[in-house]
mmCIF file of C-alpha atoms in Angstrom:
data_model
loop_
_atom_site.group_PDB
_atom_site.id
_atom_site.type_symbol
_atom_site.label_atom_id
_atom_site.label_comp_id
_atom_site.label_asym_id
_atom_site.label_seq_id
_atom_site.Cartn_x
_atom_site.Cartn_y
_atom_site.Cartn_z
ATOM 1 C CA UNK A 1035 103.632 100.256 89.796
ATOM 2 C CA UNK A 1036 103.271 97.118 88.041
ATOM 3 C CA UNK A 1037 100.299 96.162 89.748
ATOM 4 C CA UNK A 1038 98.398 99.636 88.882
ATOM 5 C CA UNK A 1039 99.718 98.748 85.550
ATOM 6 C CA UNK A 1040 97.885 95.484 85.621
ATOM 7 C CA UNK A 1041 94.839 97.566 86.996
ATOM 8 C CA UNK A 1042 95.065 97.135 90.498
ATOM 9 C CA UNK A 1043 93.088 100.134 92.459
ATOM 10 C CA UNK A 1044 92.491 101.067 95.697
ATOM 11 C CA UNK A 1045 90.173 98.891 97.471
ATOM 12 C CA UNK A 1046 90.674 95.711 94.728
ATOM 13 C CA UNK A 1047 91.119 92.376 96.195
ATOM 14 C CA UNK A 1048 93.982 90.182 95.640
ATOM 15 C CA UNK A 1049 94.352 86.957 95.997
ATOM 16 C CA UNK A 1050 97.963 85.490 96.734
ATOM 17 C CA UNK A 1051 97.873 81.743 96.601
ATOM 18 C CA UNK A 1052 101.743 80.656 96.689
ATOM 19 C CA UNK A 1053 103.704 78.570 98.183
ATOM 20 C CA UNK A 1054 105.819 80.389 101.120
ATOM 21 C CA UNK A 1055 108.717 82.323 99.646
ATOM 22 C CA UNK A 1056 110.190 85.615 100.277
ATOM 23 C CA UNK A 1057 108.112 86.964 97.199
ATOM 24 C CA UNK A 1058 104.980 86.624 99.372
ATOM 25 C CA UNK A 1059 105.576 89.377 101.756
ATOM 26 C CA UNK A 1060 107.228 91.738 98.961
ATOM 27 C CA UNK A 1061 103.864 91.001 96.954
ATOM 28 C CA UNK A 1062 101.841 91.796 100.299
ATOM 29 C CA UNK A 1063 103.984 95.344 100.606
ATOM 30 C CA UNK A 1064 103.101 95.970 96.863
ATOM 31 C CA UNK A 1065 99.322 95.363 97.195
ATOM 32 C CA UNK A 1066 99.339 97.924 100.209
ATOM 33 C CA UNK A 1067 101.283 100.555 98.382
ATOM 34 C CA UNK A 1068 99.041 100.165 95.573
ATOM 35 C CA UNK A 1069 96.034 100.873 97.801
ATOM 36 C CA UNK A 1070 94.700 97.176 97.200
ATOM 37 C CA UNK A 1071 93.535 94.366 100.098
ATOM 38 C CA UNK A 1072 95.657 91.329 100.210
ATOM 39 C CA UNK A 1073 93.630 88.011 100.173
ATOM 40 C CA UNK A 1074 95.861 85.318 101.067
ATOM 41 C CA UNK A 1075 94.276 81.563 100.487
ATOM 42 C CA UNK A 1076 96.461 78.325 101.656
ATOM 43 C CA UNK A 1077 97.200 76.360 98.759
ATOM 44 C CA UNK A 1078 95.752 73.168 99.774
ATOM 45 C CA UNK A 1079 92.082 74.467 99.190
ATOM 46 C CA UNK A 1080 90.425 72.504 95.835
ATOM 47 C CA UNK A 1081 89.592 74.791 92.638
ATOM 48 C CA UNK A 1082 85.689 74.501 93.919
ATOM 49 C CA UNK A 1083 87.048 76.539 96.928
ATOM 50 C CA UNK A 1084 89.134 78.698 95.107
ATOM 51 C CA UNK A 1085 86.313 79.501 93.071
ATOM 52 C CA UNK A 1086 84.188 80.479 95.632
ATOM 53 C CA UNK A 1087 86.842 82.871 97.223
ATOM 54 C CA UNK A 1088 87.483 84.348 93.897
ATOM 55 C CA UNK A 1089 83.665 84.994 93.477
ATOM 56 C CA UNK A 1090 82.720 86.047 97.126
ATOM 57 C CA UNK A 1091 85.992 88.321 97.162
ATOM 58 C CA UNK A 1092 85.006 89.867 94.188
ATOM 59 C CA UNK A 1093 89.254 89.380 93.456
ATOM 60 C CA UNK A 1094 90.365 91.240 90.477
ATOM 61 C CA UNK A 1095 93.842 89.224 90.129
ATOM 62 C CA UNK A 1096 95.403 86.025 91.286
ATOM 63 C CA UNK A 1097 99.222 85.774 92.149
ATOM 64 C CA UNK A 1098 100.364 82.093 92.247
ATOM 65 C CA UNK A 1099 103.637 79.700 91.556
ATOM 66 C CA UNK A 1100 103.855 77.160 88.895
ATOM 67 C CA UNK A 1101 103.124 74.019 91.251
ATOM 68 C CA UNK A 1102 99.896 75.619 92.236
ATOM 69 C CA UNK A 1103 99.142 77.330 88.607
ATOM 70 C CA UNK A 1104 96.892 74.004 87.407
ATOM 71 C CA UNK A 1105 94.513 74.384 90.299
ATOM 72 C CA UNK A 1106 94.300 77.948 89.770
ATOM 73 C CA UNK A 1107 93.983 77.863 86.266
ATOM 74 C CA UNK A 1108 90.736 75.263 86.774
ATOM 75 C CA UNK A 1109 89.096 77.599 89.517
ATOM 76 C CA UNK A 1110 89.508 80.520 87.283
ATOM 77 C CA UNK A 1111 88.221 78.692 84.388
ATOM 78 C CA UNK A 1112 87.017 80.737 81.391
ATOM 79 C CA UNK A 1113 86.621 84.301 83.268
ATOM 80 C CA UNK A 1114 89.349 86.790 82.415
ATOM 81 C CA UNK A 1115 90.713 87.170 85.776
ATOM 82 C CA UNK A 1116 94.638 87.983 85.329
ATOM 83 C CA UNK A 1117 96.932 85.103 86.970
ATOM 84 C CA UNK A 1118 100.222 86.283 87.549
ATOM 85 C CA UNK A 1119 102.762 83.330 88.120
ATOM 86 C CA UNK A 1120 106.111 83.656 89.959
ATOM 87 C CA UNK A 1121 108.976 82.220 87.968
ATOM 88 C CA UNK A 1122 108.833 79.808 85.333
ATOM 89 C CA UNK A 1123 107.282 80.499 81.891
ATOM 90 C CA UNK A 1124 104.229 81.646 80.873
ATOM 91 C CA UNK A 1125 102.068 80.158 78.234
ATOM 92 C CA UNK A 1126 100.134 83.505 76.949
ATOM 93 C CA UNK A 1127 97.310 83.059 79.120
ATOM 94 C CA UNK A 1128 99.185 84.268 82.331
ATOM 95 C CA UNK A 1129 101.222 86.974 83.172
ATOM 96 C CA UNK A 1130 104.742 86.409 84.173
ATOM 97 C CA UNK A 1131 105.591 88.010 87.666
ATOM 98 C CA UNK A 1132 108.863 89.777 86.616
ATOM 99 C CA UNK A 1133 107.183 91.578 83.790
ATOM 100 C CA UNK A 1134 105.582 93.334 86.417
ATOM 101 C CA UNK A 1135 108.816 94.287 87.820
ATOM 102 C CA UNK A 1136 110.438 95.407 84.885
ATOM 103 C CA UNK A 1137 111.168 99.032 83.784
ATOM 104 C CA UNK A 1138 108.657 100.699 86.341
ATOM 105 C CA UNK A 1139 109.694 103.714 88.532
ATOM 106 C CA UNK A 1140 108.054 103.179 91.979
ATOM 107 C CA UNK A 1141 104.682 105.309 92.568
ATOM 108 C CA UNK A 1142 103.756 106.932 95.621
ATOM 109 C CA UNK A 1143 101.840 104.945 98.145
ATOM 110 C CA UNK A 1144 98.178 105.077 98.071
ATOM 111 C CA UNK A 1145 96.743 106.776 101.130
ATOM 112 C CA UNK A 1146 94.529 104.810 102.742
ATOM 113 C CA UNK A 1147 92.633 105.644 106.255
ATOM 114 C CA UNK A 1148 92.757 103.063 109.157
ATOM 115 C CA UNK A 1149 89.526 101.894 108.766
ATOM 116 C CA UNK A 1150 89.973 100.897 105.341
ATOM 117 C CA UNK A 1151 90.328 97.145 104.551
ATOM 118 C CA UNK A 1152 93.829 95.947 104.436
ATOM 119 C CA UNK A 1153 93.456 92.002 104.127
ATOM 120 C CA UNK A 1154 90.253 89.875 103.789
ATOM 121 C CA UNK A 1155 91.125 86.257 105.333
ATOM 122 C CA UNK A 1156 88.842 83.411 104.409
ATOM 123 C CA UNK A 1157 87.802 80.817 107.007
ATOM 124 C CA UNK A 1158 88.667 76.912 106.786
ATOM 125 C CA UNK A 1159 85.268 76.313 105.688
ATOM 126 C CA UNK A 1160 84.698 74.096 108.856
ATOM 127 C CA UNK A 1161 81.023 74.876 109.418
ATOM 128 C CA UNK A 1162 80.032 75.398 105.783
ATOM 129 C CA UNK A 1163 80.891 77.469 102.947
ATOM 130 C CA UNK A 1164 84.502 79.538 103.777
ATOM 131 C CA UNK A 1165 83.665 83.219 104.815
ATOM 132 C CA UNK A 1166 85.435 86.417 104.237
ATOM 133 C CA UNK A 1167 86.762 88.213 107.606
ATOM 134 C CA UNK A 1168 87.663 91.432 107.207
ATOM 135 C CA UNK A 1169 90.814 93.151 108.760
ATOM 136 C CA UNK A 1170 91.192 96.757 108.601
ATOM 137 C CA UNK A 1171 94.861 98.660 108.548
ATOM 138 C CA UNK A 1172 94.146 99.498 112.053
ATOM 139 C CA UNK A 1173 93.857 95.929 112.953
ATOM 140 C CA UNK A 1174 97.276 94.597 111.349
ATOM 141 C CA UNK A 1175 98.840 98.142 112.710
ATOM 142 C CA UNK A 1176 97.461 96.820 116.404
ATOM 143 C CA UNK A 1177 98.514 93.331 116.053
ATOM 144 C CA UNK A 1178 101.969 94.369 114.783
ATOM 145 C CA UNK A 1179 102.495 97.002 118.009
ATOM 146 C CA UNK A 1180 101.471 94.251 120.656
ATOM 147 C CA UNK A 1181 103.715 91.719 119.040
ATOM 148 C CA UNK A 1182 106.696 94.353 119.023
ATOM 149 C CA UNK A 1183 105.483 95.490 122.569
ATOM 150 C CA UNK A 1184 105.940 91.835 123.590
ATOM 151 C CA UNK A 1185 109.078 90.570 121.846
ATOM 152 C CA UNK A 1186 111.448 94.115 121.529
ATOM 153 C CA UNK A 1187 115.016 93.086 122.307
ATOM 154 C CA UNK A 1188 116.882 96.425 122.719
ATOM 155 C CA UNK A 1189 119.770 96.407 120.259
ATOM 156 C CA UNK A 1190 118.431 93.060 118.098
ATOM 157 C CA UNK A 1191 117.029 94.034 114.670
ATOM 158 C CA UNK A 1192 113.887 91.888 113.691
ATOM 159 C CA UNK A 1193 111.543 91.897 110.863
ATOM 160 C CA UNK A 1194 107.875 91.092 111.145
ATOM 161 C CA UNK A 1195 105.087 90.651 108.838
ATOM 162 C CA UNK A 1196 101.495 90.901 110.612
ATOM 163 C CA UNK A 1197 99.840 88.224 108.174
ATOM 164 C CA UNK A 1198 100.542 84.726 107.355
ATOM 165 C CA UNK A 1199 102.241 83.603 104.473
ATOM 166 C CA UNK A 1200 99.341 81.527 103.325
ATOM 167 C CA UNK A 1201 97.411 79.987 106.445
ATOM 168 C CA UNK A 1202 94.501 81.301 108.500
ATOM 169 C CA UNK A 1203 95.356 84.455 110.716
#
């Protein structure tokens, strides 16, 4: 509900450029529940590379952590793109992650079709500008089912996430 309050609508690309932490997986699931498209970006990219990804993906928001915020701020520049920061104080130009969680009741999960875009991954750019690689909900579902089929152990409970926390897939 906090993401929808931020203006995230079905099909919107949301950049997640955070250090590996539990909130990354929570955020991925929240973006999908809101009908958005997860766009993970490794925190090692330069501000110029990030600016390209933000523009190319038509991102509507960026989620980051305090140690990465200066790079994100430089890449975002004077645009009005919302920047959401996990932890730490914000300076008025950013949104505090916790504010999106405060006082909101969960909303129903937005229906998406298996062919709808679930993730937009960007290549490392070794052969030129980084390129977006589209993954549908069906792609991720198949990858998860195949992984479970190969690794399931009866009586053992495991958790799995179908996307990397911040690296290429």
